[in-house]
Coordinates of C-alpha atoms in Angstrom, one line a residue:
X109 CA 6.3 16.1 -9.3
X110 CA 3.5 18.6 -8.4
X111 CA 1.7 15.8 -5.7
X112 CA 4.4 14.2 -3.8
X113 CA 5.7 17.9 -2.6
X114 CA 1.5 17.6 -0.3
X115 CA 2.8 16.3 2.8
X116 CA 0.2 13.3 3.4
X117 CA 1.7 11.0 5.7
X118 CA -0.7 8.8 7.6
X119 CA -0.5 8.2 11.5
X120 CA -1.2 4.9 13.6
X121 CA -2.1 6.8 16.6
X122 CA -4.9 9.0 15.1
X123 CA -8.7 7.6 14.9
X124 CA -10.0 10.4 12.9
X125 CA -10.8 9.7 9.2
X126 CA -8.8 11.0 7.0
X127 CA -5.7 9.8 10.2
X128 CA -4.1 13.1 9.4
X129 CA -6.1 16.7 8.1
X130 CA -3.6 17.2 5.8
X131 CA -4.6 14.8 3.9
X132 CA -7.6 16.7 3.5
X133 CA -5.8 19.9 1.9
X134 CA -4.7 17.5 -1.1
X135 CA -7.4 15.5 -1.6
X136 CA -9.3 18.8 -2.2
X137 CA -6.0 20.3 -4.5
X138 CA -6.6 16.7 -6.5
X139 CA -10.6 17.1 -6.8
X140 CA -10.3 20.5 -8.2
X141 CA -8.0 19.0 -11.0
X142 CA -9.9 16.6 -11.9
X143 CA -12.8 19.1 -12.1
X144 CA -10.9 21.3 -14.4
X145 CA -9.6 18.3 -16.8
X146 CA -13.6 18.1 -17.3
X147 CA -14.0 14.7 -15.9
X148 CA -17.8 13.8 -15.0
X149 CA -19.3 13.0 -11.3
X150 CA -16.2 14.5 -9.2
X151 CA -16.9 14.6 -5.5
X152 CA -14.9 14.3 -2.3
X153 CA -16.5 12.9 0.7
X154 CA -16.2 14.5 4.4
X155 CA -13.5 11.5 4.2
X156 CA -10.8 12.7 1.8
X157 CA -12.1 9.7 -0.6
X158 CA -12.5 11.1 -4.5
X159 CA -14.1 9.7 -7.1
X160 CA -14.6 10.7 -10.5
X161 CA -15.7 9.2 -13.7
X162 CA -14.2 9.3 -17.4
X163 CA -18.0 8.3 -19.2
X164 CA -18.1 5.7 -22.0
X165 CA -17.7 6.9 -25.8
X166 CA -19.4 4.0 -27.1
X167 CA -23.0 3.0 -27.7
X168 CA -23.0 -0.7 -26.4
X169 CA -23.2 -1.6 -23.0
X170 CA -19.8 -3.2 -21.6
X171 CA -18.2 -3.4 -18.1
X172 CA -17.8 -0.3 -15.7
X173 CA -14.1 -0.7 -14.8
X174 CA -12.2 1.5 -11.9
X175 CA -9.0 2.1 -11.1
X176 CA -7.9 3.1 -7.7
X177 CA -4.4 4.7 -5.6
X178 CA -4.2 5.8 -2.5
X179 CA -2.6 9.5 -1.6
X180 CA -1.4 8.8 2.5
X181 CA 2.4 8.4 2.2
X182 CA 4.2 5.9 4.8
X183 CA 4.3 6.6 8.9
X184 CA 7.7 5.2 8.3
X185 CA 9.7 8.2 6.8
X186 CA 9.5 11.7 7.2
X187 CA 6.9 13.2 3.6
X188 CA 7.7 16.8 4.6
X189 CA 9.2 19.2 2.4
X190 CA 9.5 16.6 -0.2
X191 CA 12.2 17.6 -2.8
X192 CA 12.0 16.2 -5.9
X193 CA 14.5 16.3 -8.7
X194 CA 14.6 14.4 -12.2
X195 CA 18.0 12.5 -12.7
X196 CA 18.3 12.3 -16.8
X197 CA 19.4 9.3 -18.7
X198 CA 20.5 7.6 -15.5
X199 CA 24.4 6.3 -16.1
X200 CA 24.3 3.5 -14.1
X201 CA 26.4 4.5 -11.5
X202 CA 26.1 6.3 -7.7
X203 CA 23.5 9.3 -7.6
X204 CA 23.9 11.8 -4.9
X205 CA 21.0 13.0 -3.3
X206 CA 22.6 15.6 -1.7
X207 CA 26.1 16.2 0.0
X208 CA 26.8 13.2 1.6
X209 CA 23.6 11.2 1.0
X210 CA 24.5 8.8 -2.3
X211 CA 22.0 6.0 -3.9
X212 CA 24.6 3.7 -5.3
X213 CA 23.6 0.2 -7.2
X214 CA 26.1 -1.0 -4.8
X215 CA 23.6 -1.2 -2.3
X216 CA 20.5 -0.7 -4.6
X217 CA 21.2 -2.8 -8.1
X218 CA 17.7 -2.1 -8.9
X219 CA 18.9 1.0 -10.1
X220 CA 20.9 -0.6 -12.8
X221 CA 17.9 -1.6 -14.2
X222 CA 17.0 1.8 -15.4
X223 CA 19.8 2.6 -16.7
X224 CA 19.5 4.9 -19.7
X225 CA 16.1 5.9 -17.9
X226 CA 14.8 9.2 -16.5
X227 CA 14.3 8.4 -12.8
X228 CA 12.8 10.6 -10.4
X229 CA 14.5 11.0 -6.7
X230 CA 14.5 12.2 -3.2
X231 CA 16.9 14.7 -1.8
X232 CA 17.8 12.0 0.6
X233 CA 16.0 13.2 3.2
X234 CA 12.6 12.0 2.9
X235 CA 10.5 9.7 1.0
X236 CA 9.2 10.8 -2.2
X237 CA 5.9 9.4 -2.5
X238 CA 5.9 7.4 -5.2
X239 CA 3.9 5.1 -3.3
X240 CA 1.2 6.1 -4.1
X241 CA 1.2 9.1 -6.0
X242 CA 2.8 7.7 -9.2
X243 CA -0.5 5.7 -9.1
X244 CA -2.5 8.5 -9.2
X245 CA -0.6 10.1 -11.5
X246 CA -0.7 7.7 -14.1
X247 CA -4.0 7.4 -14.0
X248 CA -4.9 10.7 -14.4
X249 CA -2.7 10.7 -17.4
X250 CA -4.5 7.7 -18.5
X251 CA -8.0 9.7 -18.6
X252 CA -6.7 12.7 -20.1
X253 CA -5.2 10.3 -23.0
X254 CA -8.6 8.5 -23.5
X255 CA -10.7 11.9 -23.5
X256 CA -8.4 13.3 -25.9
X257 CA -8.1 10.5 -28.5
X258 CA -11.8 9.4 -29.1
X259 CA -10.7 7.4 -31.5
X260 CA -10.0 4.5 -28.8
X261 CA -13.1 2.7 -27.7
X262 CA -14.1 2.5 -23.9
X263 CA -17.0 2.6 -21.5
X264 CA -17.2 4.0 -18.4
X265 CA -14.0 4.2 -16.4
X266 CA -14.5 5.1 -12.6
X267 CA -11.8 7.0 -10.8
X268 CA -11.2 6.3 -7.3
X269 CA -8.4 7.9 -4.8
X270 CA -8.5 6.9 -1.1
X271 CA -6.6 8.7 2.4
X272 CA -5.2 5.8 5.0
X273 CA -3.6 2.6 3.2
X274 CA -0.3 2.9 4.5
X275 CA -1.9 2.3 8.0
X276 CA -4.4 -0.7 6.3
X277 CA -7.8 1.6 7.3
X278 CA -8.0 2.7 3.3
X279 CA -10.3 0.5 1.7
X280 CA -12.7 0.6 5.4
X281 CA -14.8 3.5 3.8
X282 CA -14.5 3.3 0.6
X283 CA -17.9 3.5 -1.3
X284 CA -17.8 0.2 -3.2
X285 CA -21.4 0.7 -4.0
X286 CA -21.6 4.2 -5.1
X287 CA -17.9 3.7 -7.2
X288 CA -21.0 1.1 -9.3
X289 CA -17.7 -0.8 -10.8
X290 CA -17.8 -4.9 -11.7
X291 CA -13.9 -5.0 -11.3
X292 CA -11.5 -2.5 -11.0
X293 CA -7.3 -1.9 -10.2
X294 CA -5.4 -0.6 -7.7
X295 CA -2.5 0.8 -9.1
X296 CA -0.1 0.4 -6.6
X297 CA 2.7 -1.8 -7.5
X298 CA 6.2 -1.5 -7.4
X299 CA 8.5 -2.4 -11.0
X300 CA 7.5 -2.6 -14.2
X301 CA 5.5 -5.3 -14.8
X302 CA 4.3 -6.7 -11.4
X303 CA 1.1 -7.7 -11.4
X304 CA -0.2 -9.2 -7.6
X305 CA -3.6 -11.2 -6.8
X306 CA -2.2 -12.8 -4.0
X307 CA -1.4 -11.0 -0.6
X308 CA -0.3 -11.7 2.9
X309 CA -3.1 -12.0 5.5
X310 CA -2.8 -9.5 7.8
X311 CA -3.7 -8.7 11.6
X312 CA -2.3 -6.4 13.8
X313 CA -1.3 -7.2 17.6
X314 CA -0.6 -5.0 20.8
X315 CA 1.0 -6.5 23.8
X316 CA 0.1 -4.3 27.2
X317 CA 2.5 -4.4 30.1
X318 CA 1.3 -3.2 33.6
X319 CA 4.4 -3.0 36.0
X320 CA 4.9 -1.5 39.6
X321 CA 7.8 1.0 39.9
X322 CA 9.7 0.8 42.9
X323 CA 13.2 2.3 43.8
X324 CA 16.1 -0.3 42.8
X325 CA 17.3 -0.7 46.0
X326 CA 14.4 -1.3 48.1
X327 CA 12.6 -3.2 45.0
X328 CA 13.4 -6.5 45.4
X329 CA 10.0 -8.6 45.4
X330 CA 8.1 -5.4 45.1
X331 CA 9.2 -3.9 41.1
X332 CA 7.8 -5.7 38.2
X333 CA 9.8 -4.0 35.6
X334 CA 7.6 -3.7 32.5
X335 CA 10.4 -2.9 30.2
X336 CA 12.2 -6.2 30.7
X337 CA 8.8 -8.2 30.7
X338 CA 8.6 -6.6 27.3
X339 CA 12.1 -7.9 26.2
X340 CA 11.2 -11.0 27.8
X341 CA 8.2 -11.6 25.6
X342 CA 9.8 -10.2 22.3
X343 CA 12.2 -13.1 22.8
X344 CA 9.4 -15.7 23.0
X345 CA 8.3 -15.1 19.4
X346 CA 10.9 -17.5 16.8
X347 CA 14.0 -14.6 16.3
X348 CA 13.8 -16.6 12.4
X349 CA 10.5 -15.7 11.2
X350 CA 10.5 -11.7 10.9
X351 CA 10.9 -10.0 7.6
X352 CA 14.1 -9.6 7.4
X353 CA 14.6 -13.5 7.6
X354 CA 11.7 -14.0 5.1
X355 CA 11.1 -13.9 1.7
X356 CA 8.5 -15.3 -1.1
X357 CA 5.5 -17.3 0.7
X358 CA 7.5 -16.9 4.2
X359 CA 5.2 -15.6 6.8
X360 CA 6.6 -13.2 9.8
X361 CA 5.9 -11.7 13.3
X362 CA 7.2 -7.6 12.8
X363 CA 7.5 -5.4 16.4
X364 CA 7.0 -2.3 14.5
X365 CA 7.4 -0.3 18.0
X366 CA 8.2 -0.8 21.4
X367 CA 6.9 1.6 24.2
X368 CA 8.7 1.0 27.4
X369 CA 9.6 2.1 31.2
X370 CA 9.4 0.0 34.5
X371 CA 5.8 1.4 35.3
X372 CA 4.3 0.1 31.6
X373 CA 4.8 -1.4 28.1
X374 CA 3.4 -1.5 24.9
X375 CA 5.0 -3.8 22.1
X376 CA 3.0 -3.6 18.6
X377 CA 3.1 -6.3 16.0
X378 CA 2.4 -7.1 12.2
X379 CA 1.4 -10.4 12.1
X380 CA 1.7 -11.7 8.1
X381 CA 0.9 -15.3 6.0
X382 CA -0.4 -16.0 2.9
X383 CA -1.5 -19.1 4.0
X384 CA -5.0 -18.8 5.8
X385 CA -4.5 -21.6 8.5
X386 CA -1.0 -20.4 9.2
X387 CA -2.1 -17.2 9.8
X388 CA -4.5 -18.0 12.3
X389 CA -1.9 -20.6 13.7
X390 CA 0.5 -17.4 14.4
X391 CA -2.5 -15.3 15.6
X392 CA -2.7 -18.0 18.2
X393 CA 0.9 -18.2 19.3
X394 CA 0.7 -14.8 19.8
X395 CA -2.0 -15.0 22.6
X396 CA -0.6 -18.2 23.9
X397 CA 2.9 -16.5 24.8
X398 CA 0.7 -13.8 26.3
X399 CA -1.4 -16.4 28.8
X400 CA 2.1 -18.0 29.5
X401 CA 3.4 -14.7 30.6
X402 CA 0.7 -14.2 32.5
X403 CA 1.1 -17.8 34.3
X404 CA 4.3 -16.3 35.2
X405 CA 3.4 -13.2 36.1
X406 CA -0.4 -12.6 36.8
X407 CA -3.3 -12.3 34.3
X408 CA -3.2 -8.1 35.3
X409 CA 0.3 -7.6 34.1
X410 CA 0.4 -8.9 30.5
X411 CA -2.4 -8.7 28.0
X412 CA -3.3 -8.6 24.4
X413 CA -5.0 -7.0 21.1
X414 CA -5.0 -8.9 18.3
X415 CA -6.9 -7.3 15.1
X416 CA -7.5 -9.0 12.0
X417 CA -6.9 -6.1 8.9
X418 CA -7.0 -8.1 5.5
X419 CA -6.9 -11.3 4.2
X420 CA -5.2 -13.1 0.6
X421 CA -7.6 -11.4 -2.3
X422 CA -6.7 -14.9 -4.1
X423 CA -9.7 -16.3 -2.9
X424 CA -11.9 -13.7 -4.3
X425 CA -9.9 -13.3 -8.0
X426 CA -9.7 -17.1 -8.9
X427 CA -13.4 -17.1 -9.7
X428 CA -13.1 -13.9 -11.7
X429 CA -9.9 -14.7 -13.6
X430 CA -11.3 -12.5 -16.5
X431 CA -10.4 -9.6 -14.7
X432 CA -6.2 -10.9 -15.1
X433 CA -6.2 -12.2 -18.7
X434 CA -7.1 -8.4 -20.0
X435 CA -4.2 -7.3 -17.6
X436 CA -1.5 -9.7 -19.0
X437 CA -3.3 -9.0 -22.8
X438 CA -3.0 -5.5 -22.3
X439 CA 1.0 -5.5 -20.9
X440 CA 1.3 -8.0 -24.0
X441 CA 0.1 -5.6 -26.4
X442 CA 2.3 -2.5 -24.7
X443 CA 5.1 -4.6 -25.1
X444 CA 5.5 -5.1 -20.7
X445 CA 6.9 -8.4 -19.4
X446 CA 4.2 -9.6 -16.9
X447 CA 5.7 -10.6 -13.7
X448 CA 3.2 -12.3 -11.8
X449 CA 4.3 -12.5 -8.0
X450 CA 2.7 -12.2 -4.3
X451 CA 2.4 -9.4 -2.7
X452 CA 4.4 -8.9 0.3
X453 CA 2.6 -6.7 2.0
X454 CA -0.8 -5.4 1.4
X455 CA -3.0 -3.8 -0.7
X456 CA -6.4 -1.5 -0.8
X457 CA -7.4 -4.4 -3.3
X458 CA -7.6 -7.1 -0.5
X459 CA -9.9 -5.3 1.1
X460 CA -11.9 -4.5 -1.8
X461 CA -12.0 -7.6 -2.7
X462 CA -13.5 -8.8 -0.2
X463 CA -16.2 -6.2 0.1
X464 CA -17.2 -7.7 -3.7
X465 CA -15.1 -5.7 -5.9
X466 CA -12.7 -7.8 -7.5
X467 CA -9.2 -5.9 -7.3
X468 CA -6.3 -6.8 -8.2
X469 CA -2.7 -4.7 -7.8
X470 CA -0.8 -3.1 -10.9
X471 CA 2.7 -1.8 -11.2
X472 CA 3.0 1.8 -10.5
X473 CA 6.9 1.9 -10.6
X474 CA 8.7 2.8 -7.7
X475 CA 11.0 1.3 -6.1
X476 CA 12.7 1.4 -2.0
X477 CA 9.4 2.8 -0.7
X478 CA 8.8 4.4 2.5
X479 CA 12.4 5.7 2.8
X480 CA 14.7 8.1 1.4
X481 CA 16.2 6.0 -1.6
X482 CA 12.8 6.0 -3.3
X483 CA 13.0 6.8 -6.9
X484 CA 10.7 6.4 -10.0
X485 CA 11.7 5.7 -13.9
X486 CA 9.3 8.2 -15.7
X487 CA 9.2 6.0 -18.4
X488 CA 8.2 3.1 -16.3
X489 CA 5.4 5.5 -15.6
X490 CA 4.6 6.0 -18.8
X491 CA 4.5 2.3 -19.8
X492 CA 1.7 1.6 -16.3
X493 CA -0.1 4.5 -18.2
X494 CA -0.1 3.0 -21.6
X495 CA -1.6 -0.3 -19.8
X496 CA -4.1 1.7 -18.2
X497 CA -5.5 3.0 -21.6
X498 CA -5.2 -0.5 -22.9
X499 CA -7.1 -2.3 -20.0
X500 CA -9.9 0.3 -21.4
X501 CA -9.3 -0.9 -24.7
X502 CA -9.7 -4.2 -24.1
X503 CA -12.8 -4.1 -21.9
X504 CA -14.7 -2.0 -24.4
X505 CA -14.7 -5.4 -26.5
X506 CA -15.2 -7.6 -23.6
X507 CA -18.3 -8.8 -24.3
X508 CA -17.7 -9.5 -28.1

């Protein structure tokens, strides 16, 4: 309740690191905490990135383990002034936020599978944060629980909390070598019980429109009109593979924003597939409506970006499927249904991955992120904390 009232929001636009300073102000609030809980080798980087370390109360030498959330909240929806309030023993039916602003299952039937549960909401006006501070909390929690019952064996357990995912730059500086882990967890799924090892592969792509501005009436053969070059290319990509046409393995071309007047343009795209050779196959569609525009047009009035962000972490956790069995042992044992599904979307875990830290996604528990009908069952958060303590658990006798 105490994090998601830090405004952290993350921004496209910036290219500092953290994106945003006031990131900064909690990442500081959060390594001060973990100070005073007497955790061991707490520091924050010039970065915003925290680390700490619960250290090992046994004698043998076992895996070092980490678990990892991010604290930036989505560009998407506003994370000011963040309002939280505790709905108890949810009914089942609609929950207003405040006047006029209801979360019905209607609309949302997720709810109604927390009925009876203690859910945590916006006040309809924001996003709550959930995403990822739930993570963090529950990890936290997690800690404290192990310090305080030495009577469950573990050995050291690395903390790790990162500024940025939300805008897919949160893994880029994160200090895989100093966090000295052979696998860790990114908690930062949604439901109870999701666990992810597969993810889309991602790149990012900005279309740039040069026009010539001239007045209507005297334009004719003069005006290239960037803003309907921009529709005009929009249009090109298939109007049936975007995401809200998709679902499952389904790839998809996003315009997440569209810059326009007659003078200039500048569309930007999520490209996303799971499938490696489709993703490149879309990467290249992408560029070849771009050089058909320019046929059309002239090579100096159309041109593209396209970045590559993260790719399917599959690749890097099938050889290291280990790392999965203790997570489906350890829901087993805390009495969670596993629900094993690909991610959507992406993760600081892809990333990781990739840099040689096998990663794979937990459930934190929130549902509708990045807008105002977030919520969070607390006792969904209490269950991703009780699997958290288990993974420990169960890694402490890894090796027997």
């Amino acid at each position: 309740m105490n994090y998601v009232k830090f405004d952290t929001q993350s921004s496209e636009e910036s290219t500092t690191v953290p994106s945003t300073p006031k990131q900064l102000i909690f990442a500081k609030y959060l390594k001060e905490e973990l100070e005073h809980e007497g955790f061991d080798d707490v520091e924050m980087d010039e970065m915003g990135y925290v680390y700490a370390t619960l250290k090992s109360n046994i004698k043998k030498e076992v895996p070092t383990i980490g678990f990892i959330s991010h604290y930036d909240t989505s560009p998407d929806c506003s994370g000011e002034n963040v309002k939280p309030r505790i709905v108890e023993n949810y009914d089942g039916g609609d929950i207003e936020l405040s006047p006029g602003i209801v979360s019905s299952p209607a609309k949302f039937p997720e709810l109604l599978d927390h009925k009876g549960e203690d859910l945590i909401v916006t006040d309809g006006t924001t996003l709550l944060g959930a995403d990822d501070k739930s993570g963090i909390a529950e990890i936290v929690q997690a800690m404290c629980y192990l310090r305080d019952h030495k009577e469950i064996p573990h050995g050291d357990i690395r903390m790790g909390f990162n500024p940025d995912e939300e805008i897919g730059m949160g893994a880029h500086h994160f200090n895989v070598e100093k966090f000295g882990c052979q696998w860790a967890y990114t908690m930062d799924g949604g439901d109870l019980g999701e666990l992810e090892f597969e993810n889309f592969n991602a790149a990012s792509a900005k279309v740039f429109i040069k026009g010539v501005s001239v007045h209507p009436g005297y334009a004719k053969g003069k005006m290239i009109n960037a803003s309907r070059l921009a529709a005009e290319f929009a249009t090109m990509l298939p109007g049936n593979e975007t995401p809200e046409e998709t679902e499952g393995y389904e790839g998809f071309y996003h315009l997440t924003g569209m810059d326009t007047c007659t003078e200039s343009a500048k569309l930007s795209y999520i490209i996303r597939d799971h499938d490696r050779e489709k993703f490149e196959d879309r990467k290249h569609f992408v560029k070849t409506c771009v050089e058909k525009m320019q046929e059309k047009y002239g090579k100096e009035v159309i041109s593209c970006e396209v970045k590559d962000q993260y790719y399917n972490m599959k690749e890097k956790i099938d050889p290291n499927m280990h790392v999965i069995d203790i997570v489906l042992k350890a829901m087993q044992a805390c009495d969670v249904s596993p629900r094993v599904k690909p991610i959507r979307g992406g993760t600081d875990g892809a990333q990781l991955s990739f840099k040689g830290l096998p990663c794979p996604n937990i459930f934190a528990g929130g549902v509708n992120f990045h807008g105002p009908y977030e919520f969070i069952s607390i006792q969904v958060m209490e269950k991703a904390m009780q699997t958290i303590v288990r993974i420990c658990e169960l890694t402490a006798g890894y090796n027997d």
